[in-house]
Short mmCIF file of C-alpha atoms in Angstrom, two decimals:
data_model
loop_
_atom_site.label_atom_id
_atom_site.label_comp_id
_atom_site.label_asym_id
_atom_site.label_seq_id
_atom_site.Cartn_x
_atom_site.Cartn_y
_atom_site.Cartn_z
CA MET M 1 11.21 41.43 36.91
CA GLU M 2 10.40 37.80 36.19
CA CYS M 3 11.33 36.69 39.72
CA LEU M 4 9.17 39.45 41.19
CA ILE M 5 6.15 38.38 39.15
CA GLN M 6 6.68 34.72 40.05
CA SER M 7 6.87 35.51 43.76
CA THR M 8 3.75 37.68 43.56
CA ILE M 9 1.82 34.85 41.92
CA SER M 10 2.97 32.42 44.60
CA ALA M 11 1.82 34.82 47.34
CA LEU M 12 -1.82 34.73 46.20
CA GLY M 13 -2.59 31.42 47.89
CA PHE M 14 -2.96 27.75 47.07
CA LEU M 15 -5.74 25.32 46.23
CA GLU M 16 -6.10 22.32 48.51
CA GLY M 17 -8.78 19.99 47.19
CA ASP M 18 -11.89 22.12 46.65
CA VAL M 19 -10.85 24.76 49.22
CA TYR M 20 -8.71 27.73 48.28
CA ASN M 21 -6.49 29.00 51.07
CA LYS M 22 -5.81 32.70 50.60
CA GLU M 23 -2.56 34.17 51.83
CA PRO M 24 -2.73 37.28 54.06
CA ASP M 25 -1.39 39.44 51.20
CA CYS M 26 -3.74 38.01 48.56
CA TYR M 27 -5.55 41.30 47.93
CA VAL M 28 -2.31 43.30 47.71
CA CYS M 29 -0.68 40.74 45.40
CA ALA M 30 -3.68 40.76 43.06
CA ARG M 31 -3.43 44.54 42.81
CA ASP M 32 0.31 44.25 42.15
CA LEU M 33 -0.36 41.84 39.28
CA ILE M 34 -2.82 44.31 37.78
CA ARG M 35 -0.12 46.98 37.96
CA TYR M 36 2.43 44.67 36.34
CA LEU M 37 0.02 43.95 33.50
CA ARG M 38 -0.71 47.64 33.04
CA ASN M 39 3.02 48.42 32.80
CA ASP M 40 3.89 45.25 30.90
CA THR M 41 6.82 44.96 28.51
CA PRO M 42 6.22 45.06 24.75
CA ASP M 43 6.62 41.28 24.56
CA GLY M 44 3.99 40.73 27.29
CA LEU M 45 6.25 39.16 29.91
CA ALA M 46 3.82 39.48 32.82
CA ARG M 47 0.89 38.22 30.75
CA ARG M 48 2.84 35.21 29.50
CA LEU M 49 4.06 34.30 32.99
CA CYS M 50 0.53 34.47 34.39
CA GLY M 51 -0.63 32.27 31.54
CA GLU M 52 2.14 29.73 32.02
CA ARG M 53 1.30 29.43 35.71
CA ASN M 54 -2.40 29.26 34.74
CA ILE M 55 -3.47 31.47 37.63
CA VAL M 56 -6.90 31.74 36.00
CA GLN M 57 -7.64 28.12 36.88
CA ASN M 58 -5.46 27.72 39.96
CA ASP M 59 -6.13 31.03 41.75
CA LEU M 60 -8.58 33.53 40.29
CA ILE M 61 -11.62 31.30 39.69
CA PRO M 62 -11.36 29.74 43.20
CA ILE M 63 -11.01 33.25 44.67
CA LEU M 64 -14.18 34.41 42.91
CA LYS M 65 -16.12 31.40 44.18
CA SER M 66 -14.91 31.79 47.77
CA SER M 67 -14.90 35.58 48.22
CA THR M 68 -18.58 36.40 47.81
CA ASP M 69 -18.55 38.07 51.25
CA GLU M 70 -15.38 40.08 50.48
CA PRO M 71 -16.41 42.68 47.88
CA GLN M 72 -12.97 44.29 47.54
CA LEU M 73 -11.17 41.00 46.90
CA PHE M 74 -13.95 39.89 44.53
CA ASP M 75 -13.66 43.11 42.56
CA VAL M 76 -9.87 43.02 42.22
CA ALA M 77 -9.92 39.31 41.26
CA LEU M 78 -12.60 40.07 38.66
CA ARG M 79 -10.52 42.90 37.19
CA LEU M 80 -7.44 40.68 37.01
CA LEU M 81 -9.44 37.87 35.41
CA ILE M 82 -10.80 40.22 32.74
CA ASN M 83 -7.29 41.45 31.98
CA LEU M 84 -5.96 37.92 31.53
CA THR M 85 -8.87 36.60 29.44
CA GLN M 86 -9.03 39.39 26.89
CA PRO M 87 -8.13 38.35 23.32
CA ALA M 88 -4.47 37.92 22.46
CA SER M 89 -4.77 40.66 19.83
CA ALA M 90 -5.23 43.20 22.64
CA LEU M 91 -1.48 43.07 23.30
CA PHE M 92 -0.92 44.28 19.72
CA GLU M 93 -3.70 46.92 19.93
CA GLY M 94 -5.95 45.00 17.58
CA GLN M 95 -3.35 44.80 14.80
CA PRO M 96 -1.94 41.52 13.42
CA PRO M 97 1.64 40.65 14.48
CA LYS M 98 4.26 41.97 12.10
CA ASP M 99 7.29 39.69 12.58
CA ARG M 100 8.14 36.12 13.52
CA ALA M 101 8.83 36.88 17.19
CA SER M 102 5.49 38.65 17.53
CA TRP M 103 3.69 35.69 15.99
CA GLN M 104 5.35 33.34 18.48
CA ILE M 105 4.21 35.53 21.38
CA TYR M 106 0.72 35.69 19.91
CA ALA M 107 0.55 31.89 19.57
CA GLN M 108 1.73 31.45 23.17
CA LEU M 109 -0.97 33.81 24.45
CA VAL M 110 -3.64 31.92 22.50
CA ARG M 111 -2.42 28.60 23.95
CA ASN M 112 -2.58 30.03 27.47
CA LEU M 113 -6.17 31.13 26.88
CA GLN M 114 -7.09 27.71 25.52
CA ASN M 115 -5.53 25.98 28.52
CA SER M 116 -7.69 28.03 30.88
CA LYS M 117 -10.94 27.66 28.94
CA GLN M 118 -11.93 24.33 30.45
CA ALA M 119 -11.81 25.82 33.97
CA PHE M 120 -14.67 28.21 33.17
CA ALA M 121 -17.10 25.32 32.61
CA ASP M 122 -18.04 25.55 36.29
CA VAL M 123 -21.68 25.87 37.32
CA GLN M 124 -20.71 27.32 40.69
CA LEU M 125 -18.69 30.11 39.03
CA PHE M 126 -21.59 31.07 36.75
CA ALA M 127 -23.96 30.91 39.75
CA VAL M 128 -21.79 33.41 41.66
CA LEU M 129 -21.70 35.76 38.67
CA GLY M 130 -25.44 35.34 38.15
CA GLN M 131 -26.17 36.26 41.77
CA ARG M 132 -24.28 39.52 41.35
CA LEU M 133 -26.18 40.32 38.17
CA LYS M 134 -29.54 39.44 39.70
CA ALA M 135 -28.93 41.51 42.83
CA PHE M 136 -28.14 44.56 40.68
CA VAL M 137 -31.07 44.36 38.26
CA GLU M 138 -33.53 43.90 41.13
CA LEU M 139 -32.48 47.23 42.67
CA GLU M 140 -34.41 50.38 41.90
CA TRP M 141 -32.67 52.94 39.76
CA GLU M 142 -32.18 55.44 42.58
CA ASN M 143 -30.67 52.77 44.89
CA ARG M 144 -27.91 51.67 42.54
CA GLN M 145 -24.32 52.61 43.27
CA GLU M 146 -21.64 53.32 40.69
CA GLU M 147 -19.40 50.58 42.12
CA GLU M 148 -22.17 48.00 41.65
CA ARG M 149 -22.75 49.14 38.08
CA LEU M 150 -19.04 48.74 37.30
CA VAL M 151 -19.08 45.20 38.72
CA VAL M 152 -22.02 44.28 36.46
CA GLU M 153 -20.26 45.78 33.44
CA ARG M 154 -17.13 43.79 34.26
CA ILE M 155 -19.09 40.55 34.68
CA LEU M 156 -20.67 40.99 31.24
CA THR M 157 -17.25 41.78 29.76
CA LEU M 158 -15.84 38.63 31.37
CA LEU M 159 -18.65 36.51 29.90
CA ARG M 160 -17.96 38.00 26.49
CA TYR M 161 -14.24 37.20 26.75
CA ILE M 162 -14.89 33.66 28.00
CA PHE M 163 -17.08 32.68 25.05
CA ALA M 164 -14.63 34.32 22.61
CA ILE M 165 -11.73 32.02 23.62
CA PRO M 166 -10.82 29.74 20.67
CA ASN M 167 -11.42 26.02 20.89
CA THR M 168 -8.65 23.85 22.26
CA GLU M 169 -6.59 21.27 20.39
CA GLN M 170 -8.59 18.48 22.03
CA ASP M 171 -11.79 19.95 20.57
CA ARG M 172 -10.43 19.57 17.05
CA GLN M 173 -9.77 15.87 17.68
CA ARG M 174 -13.31 15.18 18.88
CA THR M 175 -16.03 13.82 16.65
CA ALA M 176 -18.56 16.17 15.10
CA THR M 177 -21.31 15.30 17.60
CA ASP M 178 -19.12 15.14 20.71
CA VAL M 179 -19.36 17.76 23.46
CA ASN M 180 -16.52 20.26 23.12
CA SER M 181 -15.33 22.94 25.52
CA GLN M 182 -17.71 25.56 24.09
CA ASP M 183 -20.69 23.27 24.68
CA GLN M 184 -19.54 22.71 28.25
CA LEU M 185 -19.44 26.47 28.82
CA ILE M 186 -22.95 26.83 27.40
CA TRP M 187 -24.22 23.97 29.55
CA ALA M 188 -22.76 25.54 32.72
CA LEU M 189 -24.28 28.93 31.89
CA LEU M 190 -27.72 27.41 31.29
CA ASP M 191 -27.54 25.28 34.45
CA ALA M 192 -26.75 28.38 36.51
CA LYS M 193 -29.74 30.18 34.90
CA VAL M 194 -27.58 33.13 33.86
CA ASP M 195 -29.41 33.14 30.52
CA GLU M 196 -32.62 34.20 32.27
CA ILE M 197 -30.87 37.23 33.77
CA LEU M 198 -29.36 38.14 30.39
CA LEU M 199 -32.78 37.93 28.75
CA PHE M 200 -34.24 40.11 31.49
CA ILE M 201 -31.53 42.73 30.92
CA ALA M 202 -32.09 42.60 27.15
CA SER M 203 -35.85 43.13 27.52
CA ARG M 204 -35.54 46.24 29.73
CA GLN M 205 -35.18 49.68 28.17
CA SER M 206 -33.69 50.95 31.44
CA GLU M 207 -30.73 48.55 31.03
CA ARG M 208 -29.88 49.74 27.53
CA GLU M 209 -26.25 50.52 28.45
CA PHE M 210 -25.62 46.75 28.79
CA HIS M 211 -27.42 45.72 25.60
CA ILE M 212 -24.36 45.62 23.35
CA ALA M 213 -22.51 43.31 25.75
CA VAL M 214 -25.56 41.04 26.04
CA LEU M 215 -25.93 40.95 22.24
CA GLU M 216 -22.30 39.91 21.82
CA ILE M 217 -22.68 37.17 24.45
CA PHE M 218 -25.68 35.68 22.63
CA ALA M 219 -23.87 35.93 19.29
CA LEU M 220 -20.78 34.13 20.65
CA ILE M 221 -22.94 31.41 22.23
CA LEU M 222 -24.68 30.68 18.91
CA LYS M 223 -21.70 31.23 16.59
CA GLU M 224 -20.68 27.56 16.29
CA HIS M 225 -24.22 26.37 15.53
CA THR M 226 -26.42 26.60 12.47
CA PRO M 227 -30.06 27.73 12.71
CA SER M 228 -31.27 24.56 11.00
CA ASP M 229 -29.60 22.32 13.62
CA LEU M 230 -31.33 24.17 16.45
CA ALA M 231 -34.71 24.83 14.81
CA LEU M 232 -35.17 21.20 13.74
CA ALA M 233 -33.75 19.67 16.94
CA GLY M 234 -36.06 17.09 18.47
CA GLU M 235 -38.18 16.69 15.34
CA GLU M 236 -38.46 13.34 13.62
CA ARG M 237 -36.59 13.23 10.35
CA SER M 238 -38.46 12.45 7.18
CA ALA M 239 -37.56 9.58 4.86
CA GLU M 240 -35.94 12.01 2.43
CA GLN M 241 -33.76 13.53 5.16
CA LYS M 242 -32.68 10.07 6.33
CA ARG M 243 -31.87 9.09 2.75
CA GLU M 244 -29.83 12.27 2.28
CA ALA M 245 -27.90 11.65 5.51
CA GLU M 246 -27.15 8.07 4.48
CA GLN M 247 -25.97 9.26 1.08
CA GLN M 248 -23.63 11.82 2.67
CA LEU M 249 -22.24 9.13 4.96
CA ALA M 250 -21.70 6.73 2.06
CA THR M 251 -19.95 9.46 0.07
CA ALA M 252 -17.64 10.25 2.98
CA VAL M 253 -16.79 6.56 3.49
CA ALA M 254 -16.07 6.08 -0.22
CA HIS M 255 -13.84 9.15 -0.22
CA GLU M 256 -11.82 7.83 2.72
CA GLN M 257 -11.49 4.42 1.06
CA GLN M 258 -10.15 6.00 -2.11
CA LYS M 259 -7.61 7.97 -0.09
CA ALA M 260 -6.47 4.80 1.69
CA ILE M 261 -6.09 2.91 -1.60
CA ALA M 262 -4.13 5.78 -3.15
CA ALA M 263 -1.85 5.92 -0.11
CA ALA M 264 -1.21 2.16 -0.30
CA ARG M 265 -0.34 2.35 -3.99
CA ARG M 266 1.97 5.30 -3.52
CA LEU M 267 5.57 4.15 -3.83
CA PRO M 268 8.11 5.58 -1.39
CA ALA M 269 10.09 8.38 -3.01
CA ARG M 270 13.61 7.43 -1.96
CA HIS M 271 16.81 9.06 -3.09
CA SER M 272 17.93 8.18 -6.62
CA ASN M 273 21.13 6.60 -5.26
CA PHE M 274 18.97 3.77 -3.91
CA ALA M 275 16.09 3.69 -6.37
CA GLY M 276 18.19 3.99 -9.53
CA SER M 277 17.25 5.63 -12.82
CA TYR M 278 14.51 4.71 -15.27
CA THR M 279 13.79 5.43 -18.90
CA ILE M 280 10.30 5.83 -20.30
CA LYS M 281 10.05 4.13 -23.66
CA GLY M 282 8.26 6.13 -26.28
CA LEU M 283 8.51 9.48 -24.48
CA LYS M 284 11.28 11.54 -26.06
CA ALA M 285 13.46 13.95 -24.13
CA VAL M 286 14.75 17.31 -25.34
CA ASN M 287 17.11 15.33 -27.52
CA ALA M 288 14.67 13.65 -29.90
CA THR M 289 16.93 10.62 -30.32
CA LYS M 290 16.78 9.61 -26.62
CA ASP M 291 14.07 8.65 -24.15
CA VAL M 292 13.22 10.57 -20.99
CA VAL M 293 15.26 9.57 -17.94
CA VAL M 294 13.68 9.86 -14.47
CA GLY M 295 15.23 9.31 -11.06
CA ARG M 296 12.25 7.66 -9.37
CA PRO M 297 9.55 5.15 -10.30
CA ILE M 298 6.35 6.49 -11.89
CA ASN M 299 2.96 5.01 -11.03
CA ASP M 300 1.05 6.25 -14.06
CA VAL M 301 2.98 7.24 -17.16
CA ASP M 302 -0.13 8.63 -18.85
CA LYS M 303 -0.32 11.43 -16.27
CA VAL M 304 2.24 14.11 -16.96
CA ALA M 305 1.87 15.80 -13.56
CA TRP M 306 5.11 14.18 -12.43
CA LEU M 307 6.94 16.35 -14.94
CA GLU M 308 5.71 19.47 -13.15
CA ASP M 309 6.72 18.10 -9.74
CA ARG M 310 10.37 18.36 -10.71
CA LYS M 311 10.10 22.10 -11.26
CA ALA M 312 10.25 24.75 -8.56
CA LYS M 313 6.65 25.62 -7.79
CA ARG M 314 5.67 29.24 -8.06
CA ARG M 315 4.53 30.53 -4.69
CA THR M 316 1.50 32.77 -4.49
CA PRO M 317 2.15 35.99 -2.54
CA LYS M 318 0.47 36.16 0.85
CA ASN M 319 -1.66 39.13 -0.11
CA ARG M 320 -3.09 37.19 -3.09
CA ARG M 321 -3.80 33.83 -1.50
CA PRO M 322 -7.49 32.87 -1.24
CA PHE M 323 -9.01 33.98 2.05
CA ASP M 324 -10.76 31.32 4.13
CA GLY M 325 -13.16 33.37 6.25
CA SER M 326 -15.86 30.78 6.85
CA ASP M 327 -17.09 30.11 10.39
CA ARG M 328 -16.39 26.67 11.79
CA THR M 329 -19.61 25.09 12.98
CA HIS M 330 -20.37 21.71 14.49
CA GLN M 331 -23.47 19.78 15.45
CA SER M 332 -23.65 19.47 19.23
CA ALA M 333 -25.26 16.66 21.16
CA LEU M 334 -29.05 16.54 21.09
CA ASN M 335 -29.51 17.70 24.68
CA VAL M 336 -27.34 20.77 24.05
CA ARG M 337 -29.25 21.61 20.87
CA LEU M 338 -32.60 21.27 22.63
CA ARG M 339 -31.57 23.67 25.36
CA LEU M 340 -30.18 26.14 22.83
CA LYS M 341 -33.42 25.89 20.86
CA GLU M 342 -35.35 26.78 23.99
CA LEU M 343 -33.00 29.72 24.57
CA CYS M 344 -33.56 31.00 21.02
CA LEU M 345 -37.32 30.73 21.36
CA ARG M 346 -37.28 32.68 24.63
CA LEU M 347 -34.97 35.29 23.08
CA LEU M 348 -37.37 35.84 20.18
CA GLU M 349 -40.43 35.98 22.42
CA THR M 350 -39.15 38.35 25.08
CA ALA M 351 -36.12 40.40 24.11
CA TYR M 352 -35.04 40.26 20.46
CA ASN M 353 -36.79 43.36 19.11
CA ARG M 354 -35.85 45.53 22.07
CA LEU M 355 -32.26 44.30 22.03
CA MET M 356 -31.71 44.87 18.31
CA ARG M 357 -33.28 48.34 18.26
CA THR M 358 -31.23 49.72 21.12
CA ALA M 359 -28.01 47.95 20.12
CA LYS M 360 -28.22 49.31 16.59
CA GLY M 361 -28.33 52.90 17.82
CA LEU M 362 -25.53 52.39 20.32
CA ILE M 363 -23.28 50.69 17.76
CA SER M 364 -23.82 53.45 15.21
CA ALA M 365 -22.97 56.10 17.81
CA ASN M 366 -19.91 54.50 19.42
CA ASN M 367 -18.41 52.09 16.89
CA ARG M 368 -15.82 54.55 15.62
CA ARG M 369 -14.71 55.75 19.05
CA ASP M 370 -14.54 52.65 21.25
CA LEU M 371 -11.92 49.99 20.43
CA SER M 372 -13.76 47.35 22.48
CA MET M 373 -16.77 47.68 20.14
CA ARG M 374 -14.89 47.15 16.88
CA ASN M 375 -16.64 43.77 16.36
CA SER M 376 -20.07 44.74 17.69
CA ASP M 377 -21.42 45.51 14.22
CA SER M 378 -20.48 42.05 12.92
CA HIS M 379 -22.08 40.42 15.99
CA TYR M 380 -25.22 42.46 15.30
CA LEU M 381 -25.37 41.26 11.70
CA PHE M 382 -24.69 37.67 12.73
CA LEU M 383 -27.46 37.63 15.34
CA MET M 384 -29.82 39.30 12.86
CA ARG M 385 -29.20 36.61 10.25
CA PHE M 386 -29.30 33.76 12.77
CA ALA M 387 -32.53 34.88 14.46
CA MET M 388 -34.38 35.50 11.19
CA GLU M 389 -33.36 32.14 9.73
CA PHE M 390 -34.22 30.34 12.97
CA ARG M 391 -37.66 32.00 13.04
CA ARG M 392 -38.30 31.06 9.41
CA LEU M 393 -37.36 27.41 9.95
CA ALA M 394 -39.19 27.14 13.29
CA ASN M 395 -42.25 28.85 11.73
CA THR M 396 -42.84 31.24 14.62
CA PRO M 397 -44.78 34.56 14.28
CA LEU M 398 -43.14 37.22 12.14
CA ASN M 399 -43.62 39.98 14.72
CA GLN M 400 -40.88 38.36 16.82
CA VAL M 401 -38.28 39.77 14.39
CA SER M 402 -40.09 42.94 13.37
CA ALA M 403 -37.08 45.06 14.40
CA THR M 404 -35.01 43.64 11.53
CA VAL M 405 -37.74 43.32 8.88
CA GLY M 406 -38.50 46.31 6.71
CA VAL M 407 -37.05 48.95 4.44
CA GLU M 408 -34.89 50.38 7.22
CA ALA M 409 -33.26 46.99 7.84
CA PHE M 410 -32.45 46.59 4.12
CA HIS M 411 -30.95 50.07 4.04
CA HIS M 412 -28.81 49.39 7.11
CA VAL M 413 -27.40 46.13 5.72
CA GLN M 414 -26.75 47.64 2.29
CA THR M 415 -24.89 50.65 3.67
CA GLN M 416 -22.83 48.45 6.01
CA LEU M 417 -21.89 46.15 3.12
CA ASP M 418 -20.75 49.08 0.96
CA SER M 419 -18.78 50.51 3.88
CA TYR M 420 -16.95 47.22 4.52
CA LEU M 421 -16.04 46.74 0.86
CA GLU M 422 -14.74 50.29 0.52
CA SER M 423 -12.74 49.93 3.74
CA ALA M 424 -11.25 46.66 2.50
CA ARG M 425 -10.07 48.34 -0.69
CA ALA M 426 -8.66 51.38 1.12
CA GLU M 427 -7.03 49.69 4.15
CA LYS M 428 -4.84 46.94 2.73
CA THR M 429 -3.52 45.74 6.10
CA GLU M 430 -7.06 45.41 7.50
CA ALA M 431 -8.62 44.04 4.31
CA LYS M 432 -9.31 40.54 5.67
CA ARG M 433 -11.00 41.88 8.79
CA HIS M 434 -13.30 44.07 6.70
CA GLY M 435 -13.86 41.15 4.31
CA ALA M 436 -15.01 38.95 7.19
CA LYS M 437 -17.47 41.65 8.25
CA ALA M 438 -18.70 41.95 4.67
CA ARG M 439 -19.48 38.23 4.76
CA TYR M 440 -21.81 38.79 7.76
CA ALA M 441 -23.47 41.67 5.93
CA ILE M 442 -24.15 39.70 2.74
CA ALA M 443 -25.48 36.77 4.80
CA ALA M 444 -27.89 39.13 6.60
CA TYR M 445 -28.96 40.58 3.22
CA LYS M 446 -29.59 37.09 1.86
CA GLU M 447 -31.68 36.10 4.88
CA SER M 448 -33.68 39.32 4.62
CA LEU M 449 -34.60 38.36 1.06
CA MET M 450 -35.45 34.81 2.18
CA THR M 451 -37.73 36.20 4.89
CA LEU M 452 -39.34 38.47 2.31
CA GLN M 453 -40.02 35.46 0.11
CA TRP M 454 -41.52 33.58 3.10
CA MET M 455 -43.80 36.54 3.84
CA GLY M 456 -45.16 36.49 0.30
CA GLN M 457 -45.71 32.72 0.20
CA SER M 458 -46.56 31.57 3.73
CA GLY M 459 -47.37 34.75 5.64
CA SER M 460 -50.72 36.19 6.59
CA ALA M 461 -52.58 38.80 4.57
CA GLU M 462 -50.93 41.56 6.59
CA ASP M 463 -47.51 39.99 6.01
CA ARG M 464 -48.12 39.77 2.27
CA THR M 465 -49.16 43.42 2.15
CA LYS M 466 -46.01 44.43 3.98
CA ALA M 467 -43.93 42.20 1.71
CA ASP M 468 -45.39 43.93 -1.37
CA GLU M 469 -44.38 47.32 0.01
CA ILE M 470 -40.83 46.19 0.74
CA THR M 471 -40.36 44.42 -2.61
CA ARG M 472 -41.67 47.47 -4.45
CA HIS M 473 -39.05 49.56 -2.68
CA ILE M 474 -36.07 47.26 -3.30
CA PHE M 475 -37.05 46.85 -6.97
CA TYR M 476 -37.30 50.57 -7.72
CA VAL M 477 -34.25 51.81 -5.75
CA THR M 478 -31.12 51.71 -7.89
CA GLU M 479 -28.75 50.68 -5.07
CA TYR M 480 -30.58 47.37 -4.53
CA ARG M 481 -30.96 46.62 -8.24
CA ASP M 482 -27.25 47.11 -8.89
CA LEU M 483 -26.00 45.57 -5.63
CA SER M 484 -25.22 42.09 -6.96
CA ALA M 485 -23.47 43.29 -10.11
CA SER M 486 -21.43 45.93 -8.29
CA VAL M 487 -20.33 43.53 -5.53
CA LEU M 488 -19.37 40.86 -8.07
CA ARG M 489 -17.16 43.39 -9.83
CA LYS M 490 -15.49 44.21 -6.49
CA TYR M 491 -14.96 40.58 -5.51
CA GLN M 492 -11.35 39.81 -4.57
CA PRO M 493 -10.41 36.29 -3.36
CA ALA M 494 -7.58 37.77 -1.30
CA TYR M 495 -9.96 39.18 1.32
CA LEU M 496 -13.42 37.87 0.36
CA SER M 497 -14.03 34.19 1.05
CA LYS M 498 -15.89 31.57 -0.97
CA ALA M 499 -18.62 31.64 1.67
CA PHE M 500 -19.14 35.32 0.81
CA LEU M 501 -19.42 34.46 -2.88
CA ARG M 502 -21.87 31.63 -2.17
CA ASP M 503 -24.12 33.90 -0.09
CA LEU M 504 -23.94 36.57 -2.79
CA VAL M 505 -25.01 34.11 -5.50
CA LEU M 506 -27.88 32.81 -3.36
CA ALA M 507 -29.01 36.35 -2.55
CA THR M 508 -29.00 37.23 -6.26
CA HIS M 509 -31.01 34.10 -7.03
CA VAL M 510 -33.67 34.96 -4.43
CA TYR M 511 -33.81 38.57 -5.63
CA LEU M 512 -34.40 37.47 -9.23
CA ARG M 513 -37.05 35.00 -8.09
CA LEU M 514 -38.90 37.75 -6.23
CA LEU M 515 -38.61 39.96 -9.30
CA GLU M 516 -40.03 37.21 -11.51
CA GLN M 517 -42.97 36.64 -9.16
CA SER M 518 -43.75 40.35 -9.03
CA CYS M 519 -43.62 40.62 -12.81
CA LYS M 520 -46.02 37.70 -13.23
CA ALA M 521 -48.40 39.20 -10.68
CA GLY M 522 -48.33 42.55 -12.46
CA ASN M 523 -47.06 44.45 -9.44
CA ILE M 524 -44.19 46.12 -11.31
CA ARG M 525 -44.86 48.89 -13.73
CA ILE M 526 -42.25 50.25 -16.06
CA VAL M 527 -42.98 53.77 -17.18
CA GLN M 528 -41.56 54.57 -20.57
CA ARG M 529 -41.50 58.13 -21.78
CA LYS M 530 -43.04 58.44 -25.19
CA ARG M 531 -40.96 59.89 -27.90
CA ARG M 532 -42.23 63.28 -28.92
CA ARG M 533 -42.75 63.79 -32.59
CA ALA M 534 -41.34 67.00 -33.86
CA LYS M 535 -43.90 69.24 -35.42
CA PRO M 536 -43.18 70.39 -38.95
CA LYS M 537 -42.04 73.97 -39.11
CA ARG M 538 -44.39 76.40 -40.69
CA LYS M 539 -43.22 78.09 -43.79
CA GLN M 540 -42.68 81.72 -43.25
CA GLN M 541 -44.85 83.85 -45.42
CA LYS M 542 -42.95 86.17 -47.60
#
């Protein structure tokens, strides 16, 4: 089977400079590879061979760029590319690997995806995909064919898979402000003006079937950035901000210097046959008449930690180790942040409300039935939190996020949070996945409270009136009053991260601040039922 797959890959064609020379059987071989992947072995032999040969970079991307006038070849190459770029967890049906061999296969698939990620940072590739999208959305509804609709759906799926590929090993070695592979993908997409087509699709009610895919693409584009970095990009920093940045830099430098000094003072721990034995005068052993004997030199006798190092350390079970579910963010170069800021502003102005309203209904209807949409709800909550925080920091009009401001939005976030926590307690094997989703829900709840506070302090008269109505609701409904206490009681470090706990504490702080302000303003009334005095019984007349 391996030889057959290798020969099929070789029969696709070859790249000579910038020109891809297709073999006569290129179309047939691409279809054969799709069949091999469909009937793949449990260990993913065909998928691993295609990844090792890196046919994504060497064959499929050049075929897409050069076969714009061959719709059949373009379609089959697109289908094969989608199959090879889907997440590595798809081989295990969304479940984590169960044994060592499965983990090795999973790691190899992830490495293959990372090796092909750099090839997607091609403006010409995004331009070809954008032309297909633009040609479809410009057609009238009655003139659209089912084949063209499937191609558009596949292109959006491919974009979603591309931006979901993890960062490469080289990205982790770059500095914080250097351009990584994700930034290069974003830059290529913006240069090809694909973002304009995505915004057009998101703003049209007639294109609602593609709204979930577009929402996930925007969420994946913005996932490695913080709203403050984008909203404040291009603005001159104040003296306080400069002082804070200098203080952080000085703290980091001092920390590194202390680590270097400690490493220089650390004596090499050689075997006792070479280092000899030592006695510590004044520190008695189990036998009170003798001193403690150690087999290696001690730097600081006052610290008794070296006594514990000799003992076998107790290992924490895997299901009880603290869960690190925080998102890894970085500050991109200024030109990337400026272009992303412009993208966020255009998203809020033209498409955000329409996109969030339609996506919410589609996710609620299909989330339990479609495996490909299992992360759509977390992407919805992430984009909700990101957009509301960006709007608050950029000080844009509140009506740009009206779809996620109100009593209905609070109810949706609260019910989702309760659902994730209950699922984490019930499904032990999927607890961390539900815990990560709960983190997005609590972050969206916190930002909703922050927006509510902004409406009461900096909003217009209409915004303050609306804020009073919402605060009155969340203060009188029991579920919101007891949310912080109930979630704190359910907190488990095994599947809820420290970032979740931090957002929960901040949300509780903002809630109590809003409650204090409402009490001082006299907007909260507590009705106490008066105690009825029992009337004295009349004496019965004899």
